[in-house]
Amino acid sequence: MIKSKVALVRCDGYDDEKVYAAVVRGMELIGGVSCYIKPGEKIVLKPNVLWGSEPEKCVTTHPAVFKAVGRLLQGAGAQLTYGDSPGFGKTALHMQRTGLKKAADDLGIASADFDSGEVTVHKSGLLNKRFVIANGILAADGVVSLPKLKTHGLTRLTGAIKNQFGCIPGTFKGQFHLKMPDPYDFATMLVDLNSLIRPRLFIMDGIIAMEGNGPRNGNPRRLNVLLFSSDPVALDSIACRIIDLNPEFVPTSKPGEKAGLGTYRYDEIEIAGDDIETFITRDFDVTRRPPVPAASGRMRTFLKNRVTPRPVIDKTKCTRCGVCSKVCPVNPKAIEYYPEDKSKFPQHKYDLCIRCYCCQELCPEGAISVKNTFLGSLISR
Ligand code: SF4
Ligand code: SF4
C-alpha cells in the first residue's frame, strides 16, 4: 500500500526568513517543488481570507507563509496569481487588511478574479454536480491551497478541504447552506468542490492556530507547525491529531476518502519531518463530538429546536451592526434586525434557522457563539 505523506515542520514564529526556511524544508520532505510545479505554469495561490482581519487575529493565513510559498514557487518558474472570496463583501479590501496584498505586491503577484465566475459541471461529484467557480481559478493551470488551522462551528475544523469553499464567488456560497442544511451533505459538497478543483498541494499555517469560537472569533493558539501534503484528507486528519480531535468528527473525512481525495486513517498516512508528539496539544479548545445531522420530515423542527446547537447572541458584545442578518441565507431571515431602532438587539428566530452558523462565523464582534441545547448536552454525554 502506498501511504499518503504529510510533512510536519516546526516553525516558532512569523519571521519571513524563518518561515521561508521551514517552507523549503517541508517541500523537500514531500518530494520537492518540481514534483508539483513545472516552469511557466500559471498557479493560483489560495489563502484563507474569511474576513479582512489583522494577521495577529489568526483569522487568515499569515502573510509570511503566503510570501514564503510565493517566493519558492516563483523560484521554480511558476507564474503566480492569488485570491479568495471572503464570507461577505469584495475581495480587495479584505486582502489589504490581512497583509496579503502587501505580501503579494512585494513579490509582484497579481490578484486573480474571485468576485465573478462561471458555471462548471462536475459529473463525477458525489452529491453536487454543478458549481460556479471563480474565474481566477478557471484561468490557472493549477491551485496551491494555503489553509489556516482553525476551529469551525459546522465542520469542527476549517482546514485543507474547507479552504476551497472560497473558490466559489460571493453569494453563490450562501446558496449551498440553504440547499444543504445537513452538515454531512454540506461536507460532501465541499469534497465535490475539491475533486473538481483538485489543488496540487496544500500547505497549512498552524504556527499560531485559532481555537474556541472559530473560524473568525476564536482565540489564537500557538502550535508552531507548518503542514505539507498533496492529500487534503490526510492533512486535515493529521491536523486533527495535533489538536486531539477524532478525524471522523470532521464530516469531510469519510466522503473525502470515498471520492478518492485521500485517506484520514492514521495507519495509511506517513508522517515526515518533525515528531508529531511534540506538537500534540490535548487542551486545544475544539468541539470533540460529531456534528448533529439534520433530521427530515416531521421530526426535523422538533430535533432542530431541541437537540441541534444554536447560535446565541451575547448582548454585551453586540454593536447592532446587522452583519448577522445580512449574511443569513434563509428567506425570510432567521434573524430579526431592527435598523430603524438601534435600541433593539437582533433576535434569532430558531424555527426558521437552518443552523448554518454563517452569522456566528461572520459577526465582526464575536458576539455570536454556538451553544448546545440542554437536551443536546444530555445526549452528547
Ligand atoms: S453581527 Fe454581531 S455585532 Fe453585528 S448585530 Fe449581529 S450579533 Fe450584533
Ligand atoms: S440565523 Fe445564523 S445559523 Fe440560522 S440560518 Fe441564519 S445565518 Fe444560519
Coordinates of N, CA, C and O in Angstrom, one line a residue, residues 97-239:
R97 N -6.4 44.4 4.4 CA -6.4 44.3 5.8 C -5.6 43.1 6.4 O -5.0 43.2 7.4
T98 N -5.6 42.1 5.6 CA -4.9 40.9 6.1 C -3.4 40.9 5.9 O -2.7 40.1 6.4
G99 N -2.9 41.9 5.2 CA -1.5 42.0 4.9 C -1.1 41.1 3.7 O 0.1 41.1 3.2
L100 N -2.0 40.4 3.1 CA -1.7 39.6 2.0 C -1.5 40.4 0.7 O -0.7 40.0 -0.1
K101 N -2.2 41.5 0.6 CA -2.0 42.3 -0.6 C -0.5 42.8 -0.6 O 0.1 42.8 -1.7
K102 N -0.1 43.3 0.5 CA 1.3 43.8 0.6 C 2.3 42.7 0.3 O 3.2 42.9 -0.5
A103 N 2.1 41.5 0.8 CA 3.0 40.4 0.6 C 3.0 40.1 -0.9 O 4.0 39.8 -1.5
A104 N 1.8 40.1 -1.5 CA 1.7 39.8 -3.0 C 2.4 40.9 -3.8 O 3.2 40.6 -4.7
D105 N 2.2 42.1 -3.4 CA 2.8 43.3 -4.1 C 4.3 43.2 -4.1 O 5.0 43.4 -5.0
D106 N 4.8 42.8 -2.9 CA 6.3 42.7 -2.7 C 6.9 41.7 -3.7 O 8.0 41.9 -4.1
L107 N 6.1 40.7 -4.0 CA 6.6 39.6 -4.9 C 6.1 39.8 -6.4 O 6.5 39.0 -7.2
G108 N 5.3 40.9 -6.6 CA 4.8 41.1 -7.9 C 3.8 40.0 -8.3 O 3.7 39.7 -9.5
I109 N 3.0 39.5 -7.4 CA 2.0 38.5 -7.7 C 0.6 39.3 -7.9 O 0.2 40.0 -7.0
A110 N 0.0 39.1 -9.0 CA -1.2 39.8 -9.4 C -2.4 39.1 -8.7 O -2.4 37.9 -8.5
S111 N -3.4 39.9 -8.4 CA -4.6 39.3 -7.9 C -5.5 38.7 -9.0 O -5.5 39.2 -10.1
A112 N -6.1 37.6 -8.6 CA -7.0 36.9 -9.6 C -8.4 37.2 -9.3 O -8.7 37.7 -8.2
D113 N -9.3 37.1 -10.3 CA -10.7 37.4 -10.1 C -11.4 36.3 -9.4 O -11.7 35.2 -9.9
F114 N -11.8 36.6 -8.1 CA -12.6 35.7 -7.3 C -14.0 36.3 -7.0 O -14.7 35.8 -6.2
D115 N -14.3 37.4 -7.7 CA -15.6 38.1 -7.4 C -16.6 37.6 -8.4 O -17.8 37.8 -8.3
S116 N -16.2 37.0 -9.6 CA -17.1 36.5 -10.5 C -16.6 35.1 -11.0 O -15.5 34.8 -10.9
G117 N -17.6 34.4 -11.6 CA -17.2 33.0 -12.1 C -18.1 32.5 -13.1 O -18.9 33.2 -13.6
E118 N -17.8 31.2 -13.4 CA -18.6 30.5 -14.5 C -19.2 29.2 -13.9 O -18.5 28.6 -13.1
V119 N -20.3 28.8 -14.5 CA -20.9 27.6 -14.1 C -20.0 26.4 -14.6 O -19.6 26.5 -15.8
T120 N -19.7 25.5 -13.8 CA -18.8 24.4 -14.2 C -19.5 23.1 -13.8 O -19.9 22.9 -12.6
V121 N -19.6 22.2 -14.7 CA -20.2 20.9 -14.4 C -19.2 19.9 -13.9 O -18.1 19.8 -14.4
H122 N -19.7 19.1 -12.9 CA -18.8 18.1 -12.3 C -19.5 16.8 -12.2 O -20.2 16.5 -11.2
K123 N -19.4 16.1 -13.3 CA -20.3 14.9 -13.5 C -20.0 13.8 -12.4 O -20.9 13.1 -12.0
S124 N -18.8 13.7 -12.0 CA -18.5 12.7 -11.0 C -18.6 13.1 -9.6 O -18.2 12.4 -8.7
G125 N -19.2 14.3 -9.3 CA -19.4 14.7 -7.9 C -20.3 13.7 -7.2 O -21.2 13.2 -7.8
L126 N -20.0 13.5 -5.9 CA -20.8 12.5 -5.1 C -22.2 13.1 -4.9 O -23.2 12.3 -4.9
L127 N -22.4 14.4 -4.7 CA -23.7 14.9 -4.4 C -24.0 16.2 -5.2 O -25.1 16.3 -5.7
N128 N -23.0 17.0 -5.5 CA -23.2 18.2 -6.2 C -22.4 18.2 -7.5 O -21.2 18.0 -7.6
K129 N -23.2 18.4 -8.6 CA -22.6 18.2 -9.9 C -22.5 19.5 -10.7 O -22.2 19.5 -11.9
R130 N -22.7 20.6 -10.0 CA -22.7 21.9 -10.7 C -22.2 23.0 -9.7 O -22.8 23.2 -8.7
F131 N -21.2 23.7 -10.1 CA -20.6 24.8 -9.2 C -20.4 26.0 -10.1 O -20.1 25.9 -11.2
V132 N -20.5 27.2 -9.4 CA -20.0 28.4 -10.0 C -18.5 28.5 -9.5 O -18.4 28.6 -8.2
I133 N -17.6 28.5 -10.3 CA -16.2 28.6 -9.9 C -15.6 29.9 -10.3 O -15.8 30.4 -11.4
A134 N -14.8 30.5 -9.4 CA -14.2 31.8 -9.6 C -13.3 31.8 -10.9 O -12.6 30.8 -11.1
N135 N -13.4 32.9 -11.6 CA -12.7 33.0 -12.9 C -11.2 32.8 -12.6 O -10.4 32.3 -13.5
G136 N -10.7 33.3 -11.5 CA -9.3 33.3 -11.2 C -8.8 31.8 -11.1 O -7.6 31.5 -11.4
I137 N -9.7 30.9 -10.7 CA -9.3 29.5 -10.6 C -9.3 28.9 -12.0 O -8.4 28.2 -12.4
L138 N -10.4 29.2 -12.7 CA -10.5 28.7 -14.1 C -9.4 29.1 -15.0 O -9.0 28.3 -15.9
A139 N -8.9 30.3 -14.8 CA -7.8 30.8 -15.7 C -6.4 30.1 -15.4 O -5.5 30.3 -16.2
A140 N -6.3 29.4 -14.3 CA -5.0 28.9 -13.9 C -4.8 27.5 -14.3 O -5.7 26.8 -14.6
D141 N -3.5 27.1 -14.4 CA -3.2 25.7 -14.7 C -3.3 24.8 -13.4 O -3.6 23.6 -13.5
G142 N -3.1 25.4 -12.3 CA -3.2 24.7 -11.0 C -3.4 25.6 -9.8 O -3.2 26.8 -9.9
V143 N -3.8 24.9 -8.7 CA -4.0 25.7 -7.5 C -3.1 25.2 -6.4 O -3.0 23.9 -6.2
V144 N -2.6 26.1 -5.6 CA -1.9 25.7 -4.4 C -2.7 26.3 -3.2 O -2.9 27.5 -3.2
S145 N -3.2 25.4 -2.4 CA -4.1 25.9 -1.3 C -3.3 26.1 0.0 O -2.5 25.3 0.4
L146 N -3.6 27.3 0.6 CA -2.8 27.7 1.9 C -3.8 27.8 3.0 O -4.1 29.0 3.4
P147 N -4.3 26.7 3.6 CA -5.3 26.9 4.6 C -4.7 27.3 6.0 O -3.5 27.2 6.2
K148 N -5.6 27.8 6.8 CA -5.2 28.1 8.2 C -5.8 27.1 9.1 O -7.0 26.6 8.9
L149 N -5.1 26.6 10.1 CA -5.7 25.7 11.1 C -6.6 26.4 12.1 O -6.1 27.2 12.9
K150 N -7.9 26.2 11.9 CA -8.9 26.9 12.8 C -10.0 26.0 13.2 O -10.4 25.0 12.4
T151 N -10.7 26.3 14.2 CA -12.0 25.6 14.5 C -13.1 26.1 13.7 O -13.0 27.2 13.2
H152 N -14.2 25.3 13.6 CA -15.3 25.7 12.8 C -16.6 25.2 13.4 O -16.7 24.0 13.7
G153 N -17.7 26.0 13.5 CA -18.9 25.5 14.2 C -19.6 24.4 13.5 O -20.1 23.5 14.1
L154 N -19.6 24.4 12.2 CA -20.3 23.4 11.4 C -19.4 22.2 11.1 O -19.9 21.0 11.2
T155 N -18.2 22.4 10.7 CA -17.3 21.3 10.2 C -16.2 20.9 11.2 O -15.3 20.2 10.9
R156 N -16.3 21.5 12.4 CA -15.3 21.3 13.5 C -13.9 21.9 13.2 O -13.4 22.5 14.0
L157 N -13.4 21.6 12.0 CA -12.1 22.1 11.6 C -12.3 22.8 10.3 O -13.0 22.3 9.4
T158 N -11.7 24.0 10.1 CA -11.6 24.5 8.8 C -10.1 24.4 8.4 O -9.2 25.0 8.9
G159 N -9.9 23.5 7.5 CA -8.5 23.1 7.1 C -8.4 23.1 5.6 O -8.8 24.0 4.9
A160 N -7.8 22.0 5.2 CA -7.4 21.9 3.7 C -8.6 21.8 2.8 O -8.7 22.5 1.8
I161 N -9.6 20.9 3.2 CA -10.7 20.8 2.3 C -11.6 22.0 2.3 O -12.1 22.5 1.3
K162 N -11.9 22.5 3.5 CA -12.8 23.6 3.6 C -12.3 24.9 2.9 O -13.1 25.7 2.5
N163 N -11.0 25.0 2.8 CA -10.4 26.2 2.3 C -10.9 26.5 0.8 O -10.9 27.6 0.4
Q164 N -11.3 25.4 0.1 CA -11.7 25.7 -1.3 C -13.1 26.3 -1.4 O -13.5 26.6 -2.5
F165 N -13.8 26.4 -0.3 CA -15.1 27.0 -0.4 C -15.0 28.4 -0.9 O -15.9 28.9 -1.6
G166 N -13.9 29.1 -0.6 CA -13.7 30.4 -1.1 C -13.4 30.5 -2.6 O -13.1 31.6 -3.1
C167 N -13.4 29.4 -3.3 CA -13.2 29.4 -4.8 C -14.6 29.6 -5.5 O -14.7 29.7 -6.7
I168 N -15.6 29.6 -4.6 CA -17.0 30.0 -5.1 C -17.2 31.4 -4.9 O -17.1 31.9 -3.7
P169 N -17.5 32.2 -5.9 CA -17.6 33.7 -5.7 C -18.8 34.1 -4.9 O -19.9 33.5 -5.0
G170 N -18.6 35.1 -4.0 CA -19.6 35.8 -3.3 C -20.8 35.0 -2.8 O -20.7 34.0 -2.1
T171 N -22.0 35.5 -3.2 CA -23.2 35.0 -2.6 C -23.6 33.6 -3.1 O -24.5 32.9 -2.5
F172 N -22.9 33.1 -4.1 CA -23.2 31.7 -4.5 C -22.9 30.7 -3.4 O -23.4 29.6 -3.3
K173 N -22.0 31.1 -2.5 CA -21.6 30.3 -1.4 C -22.8 30.0 -0.4 O -23.1 28.9 0.0
G174 N -23.5 31.1 -0.2 CA -24.7 31.1 0.8 C -25.7 30.1 0.3 O -26.4 29.4 1.1
Q175 N -25.9 30.0 -1.0 CA -26.9 29.1 -1.6 C -26.7 27.6 -1.1 O -27.6 26.9 -1.0
F176 N -25.4 27.3 -0.9 CA -25.2 25.9 -0.5 C -25.6 25.6 0.9 O -26.1 24.5 1.2
H177 N -25.6 26.6 1.7 CA -26.1 26.4 3.1 C -27.6 26.2 3.0 O -28.1 25.3 3.8
L178 N -28.2 26.9 2.1 CA -29.7 26.7 2.0 C -30.1 25.4 1.4 O -31.0 24.7 1.9
K179 N -29.3 25.0 0.4 CA -29.6 23.7 -0.3 C -29.3 22.5 0.5 O -29.9 21.5 0.4
M180 N -28.2 22.7 1.4 CA -27.7 21.6 2.1 C -27.6 21.9 3.6 O -26.5 22.1 4.1
P181 N -28.7 22.0 4.3 CA -28.6 22.3 5.7 C -28.0 21.2 6.6 O -27.6 21.4 7.7
D182 N -28.0 20.0 6.0 CA -27.3 18.9 6.8 C -25.8 19.0 6.7 O -25.2 19.1 5.6
P183 N -25.1 19.0 7.9 CA -23.7 19.2 7.8 C -22.9 18.2 7.0 O -21.9 18.5 6.4
Y184 N -23.5 17.0 6.9 CA -22.8 15.9 6.2 C -23.0 16.1 4.7 O -22.1 15.8 3.9
D185 N -24.1 16.6 4.3 CA -24.3 16.9 2.9 C -23.4 18.1 2.5 O -22.8 18.1 1.4
F186 N -23.4 19.1 3.4 CA -22.6 20.3 3.1 C -21.1 19.8 3.0 O -20.4 20.3 2.1
A187 N -20.7 18.9 3.8 CA -19.3 18.4 3.8 C -19.0 17.7 2.5 O -17.9 17.8 1.9
T188 N -20.0 16.9 2.1 CA -19.8 16.1 0.8 C -19.7 17.1 -0.4 O -19.0 16.9 -1.3
M189 N -20.5 18.2 -0.3 CA -20.4 19.2 -1.4 C -19.0 19.8 -1.4 O -18.4 20.0 -2.4
L190 N -18.4 20.0 -0.2 CA -17.0 20.6 -0.1 C -16.0 19.6 -0.8 O -15.1 20.0 -1.4
V191 N -16.3 18.3 -0.5 CA -15.4 17.3 -1.1 C -15.6 17.3 -2.6 O -14.6 17.3 -3.4
D192 N -16.8 17.4 -3.1 CA -17.0 17.5 -4.6 C -16.3 18.7 -5.2 O -15.7 18.6 -6.2
L193 N -16.4 19.8 -4.4 CA -15.7 21.0 -4.9 C -14.2 20.8 -5.0 O -13.5 21.2 -6.0
N194 N -13.6 20.0 -4.1 CA -12.2 19.7 -4.1 C -11.9 18.7 -5.2 O -10.8 18.9 -5.9
S195 N -12.7 17.8 -5.5 CA -12.4 16.8 -6.5 C -12.6 17.5 -7.9 O -12.0 17.0 -8.9
L196 N -13.3 18.6 -8.0 CA -13.4 19.4 -9.2 C -12.1 20.2 -9.4 O -11.5 20.2 -10.4
I197 N -11.8 21.0 -8.4 CA -10.7 21.9 -8.5 C -9.3 21.2 -8.4 O -8.3 21.6 -9.0
R198 N -9.2 20.2 -7.6 CA -8.0 19.4 -7.4 C -6.8 20.2 -7.1 O -5.8 20.2 -8.0
P199 N -6.7 21.0 -6.1 CA -5.4 21.7 -5.8 C -4.3 20.6 -5.8 O -4.5 19.5 -5.3
R200 N -3.1 21.1 -6.2 CA -2.0 20.1 -6.3 C -1.3 19.9 -5.0 O -0.6 18.9 -4.7
L201 N -1.4 20.9 -4.2 CA -0.6 21.0 -3.0 C -1.3 21.8 -1.9 O -2.0 22.8 -2.2
F202 N -1.1 21.4 -0.6 CA -1.7 22.1 0.5 C -0.6 22.4 1.5 O 0.1 21.5 1.9
I203 N -0.5 23.6 1.9 CA 0.4 24.0 3.0 C -0.4 24.7 4.0 O -0.9 25.8 3.8
M204 N -0.5 24.1 5.2 CA -1.3 24.7 6.2 C -0.5 25.5 7.3 O 0.5 25.0 7.8
D205 N -1.1 26.6 7.6 CA -0.5 27.5 8.6 C -1.0 27.1 10.0 O -2.2 27.5 10.3
G206 N -0.2 26.4 10.7 CA -0.6 26.1 12.1 C 0.4 26.7 13.1 O 0.6 26.2 14.2
I207 N 1.1 27.7 12.6 CA 2.1 28.3 13.5 C 1.4 28.9 14.7 O 1.7 28.5 15.9
I208 N 0.5 29.8 14.4 CA -0.5 30.2 15.5 C -1.9 29.9 14.9 O -2.3 30.5 14.0
A209 N -2.5 28.9 15.5 CA -3.8 28.5 15.0 C -4.9 29.3 15.7 O -4.6 30.2 16.5
M210 N -6.2 28.9 15.4 CA -7.3 29.5 16.2 C -8.1 28.4 16.9 O -8.5 27.4 16.2
E211 N -8.4 28.6 18.2 CA -9.2 27.7 18.9 C -10.5 28.4 19.4 O -10.6 29.6 19.3
G212 N -11.4 27.6 19.9 CA -12.6 28.2 20.5 C -13.6 28.6 19.4 O -13.9 27.8 18.6
N213 N -14.1 29.9 19.5 CA -15.2 30.3 18.7 C -14.8 30.7 17.2 O -15.1 31.8 16.8
G214 N -14.1 29.7 16.6 CA -13.7 29.9 15.2 C -14.9 29.8 14.2 O -16.0 29.4 14.6
P215 N -14.7 30.1 13.0 CA -13.4 30.5 12.3 C -13.0 31.9 12.3 O -12.0 32.3 11.8
R216 N -13.9 32.8 12.9 CA -13.5 34.2 12.9 C -13.2 34.8 14.3 O -12.4 35.7 14.4
N217 N -13.9 34.3 15.3 CA -13.8 35.0 16.6 C -13.3 34.1 17.7 O -13.6 34.3 18.9
G218 N -12.4 33.2 17.3 CA -11.8 32.3 18.3 C -10.5 33.0 18.9 O -10.2 34.2 18.6
N219 N -9.7 32.2 19.6 CA -8.5 32.8 20.2 C -7.3 32.2 19.6 O -7.3 31.0 19.3
P220 N -6.3 33.0 19.3 CA -5.0 32.5 18.8 C -4.4 31.4 19.7 O -4.4 31.6 20.9
R221 N -3.9 30.4 19.1 CA -3.2 29.3 19.9 C -2.0 28.8 19.2 O -2.1 28.4 18.1
R222 N -0.9 29.0 19.9 CA 0.4 28.6 19.3 C 0.6 27.1 19.2 O 0.5 26.4 20.2
L223 N 0.8 26.6 17.9 CA 1.1 25.2 17.7 C 2.5 25.0 17.1 O 3.0 23.9 17.1
N224 N 3.1 26.1 16.5 CA 4.4 26.1 16.0 C 4.6 25.1 14.9 O 5.7 24.5 14.8
V225 N 3.6 24.9 14.0 CA 3.8 23.8 13.0 C 3.3 24.3 11.6 O 2.3 25.0 11.5
L226 N 4.0 23.9 10.6 CA 3.5 24.0 9.2 C 3.3 22.6 8.7 O 4.1 21.7 9.0
L227 N 2.2 22.4 8.0 CA 1.9 21.0 7.5 C 1.9 21.0 6.0 O 1.3 22.0 5.4
F228 N 2.4 20.0 5.3 CA 2.6 19.9 3.9 C 2.0 18.6 3.4 O 2.4 17.6 3.9
S229 N 1.2 18.6 2.3 CA 0.8 17.4 1.7 C 0.1 17.7 0.4 O -0.4 18.8 0.1
S230 N 0.0 16.6 -0.5 CA -0.8 16.7 -1.7 C -2.2 16.0 -1.4 O -3.0 16.0 -2.3
D231 N -2.3 15.5 -0.2 CA -3.6 14.8 0.2 C -4.3 15.6 1.2 O -3.9 15.6 2.4
P232 N -5.4 16.3 0.9 CA -6.1 17.2 1.8 C -6.8 16.4 3.0 O -6.9 17.0 4.1
V233 N -7.2 15.2 2.7 CA -7.9 14.4 3.7 C -6.9 14.0 4.8 O -7.1 14.2 6.0
A234 N -5.7 13.6 4.3 CA -4.6 13.2 5.3 C -4.1 14.4 6.0 O -3.9 14.4 7.3
L235 N -4.0 15.5 5.4 CA -3.5 16.7 6.0 C -4.5 17.2 7.1 O -4.0 17.4 8.3
D236 N -5.8 17.2 6.8 CA -6.8 17.5 7.9 C -6.7 16.5 9.0 O -6.9 16.9 10.2
S237 N -6.6 15.2 8.7 CA -6.5 14.2 9.7 C -5.4 14.4 10.6 O -5.5 14.2 11.9
I238 N -4.2 14.7 10.1 CA -3.0 14.9 11.0 C -3.2 16.2 11.8 O -2.8 16.3 12.9
A239 N -3.8 17.2 11.2 CA -4.1 18.5 11.9 C -5.0 18.1 13.1 O -4.9 18.6 14.2

